Amino acid sequence: LAQAKSDLRRYFDTNFVDEILLTRQETLMHEEESEFAKLLEDVPKYLTEEPVEAYASIKRVFEFALNRNRITLADDLLPLLNETFRLSAHRLRPIAKISYQKNLGHYYLSKGDPDSARRILIGAQTAAHSFGFEGQLKQINSLLSELGAGGSGTLGEYRIE
């Protein structure tokens, strides 16, 4: 992706958002904690001007924390995640809002708060069903199954074929 960033700068009129998108994609591909830390470190550079991109970056770090059972990190990120969601919600598509609910349900499941997790996940499930978001439904249903089995909220990746 370093070459892609270089080509992007050389051949196209790019802006900072283009580079944020590439950096975030690279971080997701490598799944390295140091890259997620850098992604988070860069958020203040664009938080005010690009709240949707700031939210998306924080959300990815939050998901990383949940998937690695780094609950203290997730605890630290939650206020910032909620604030950036609030600032950008009017510009987010329904699938992004449902994914946010799913992440909150996952968080509360991981924290051992099954009542909050169930309430949030059922709301997300209803919304995902109404929009036909099959990938989200699979993940939400997986978390609800974990909840029913007394699990702590592991979430695999799902791809629609």
PDB file of N, CA and C in Angstrom, residues 15 48-49 139:
ATOM      1  N   ASN A  15      -6.668  14.063  -1.272  1.00  0.00           N
ATOM      2  CA  ASN A  15      -6.783  14.809  -0.031  1.00  0.00           C
ATOM      3  C   ASN A  15      -6.437  13.870   1.120  1.00  0.00           C
ATOM      4  N   THR A  48     -11.807  17.024  13.885  1.00  0.00           N
ATOM      5  CA  THR A  48     -12.720  18.147  13.705  1.00  0.00           C
ATOM      6  C   THR A  48     -13.220  18.259  12.273  1.00  0.00           C
ATOM      7  N   GLU A  49     -12.317  18.136  11.309  1.00  0.00           N
ATOM      8  CA  GLU A  49     -12.695  18.333   9.913  1.00  0.00           C
ATOM      9  C   GLU A  49     -13.359  17.102   9.290  1.00  0.00           C
ATOM     10  N   GLN A 139     -23.437 -11.970  12.197  1.00  0.00           N
ATOM     11  CA  GLN A 139     -22.586 -11.596  13.326  1.00  0.00           C
ATOM     12  C   GLN A 139     -23.413 -11.338  14.579  1.00  0.00           C
TER      13      GLN A 139
END
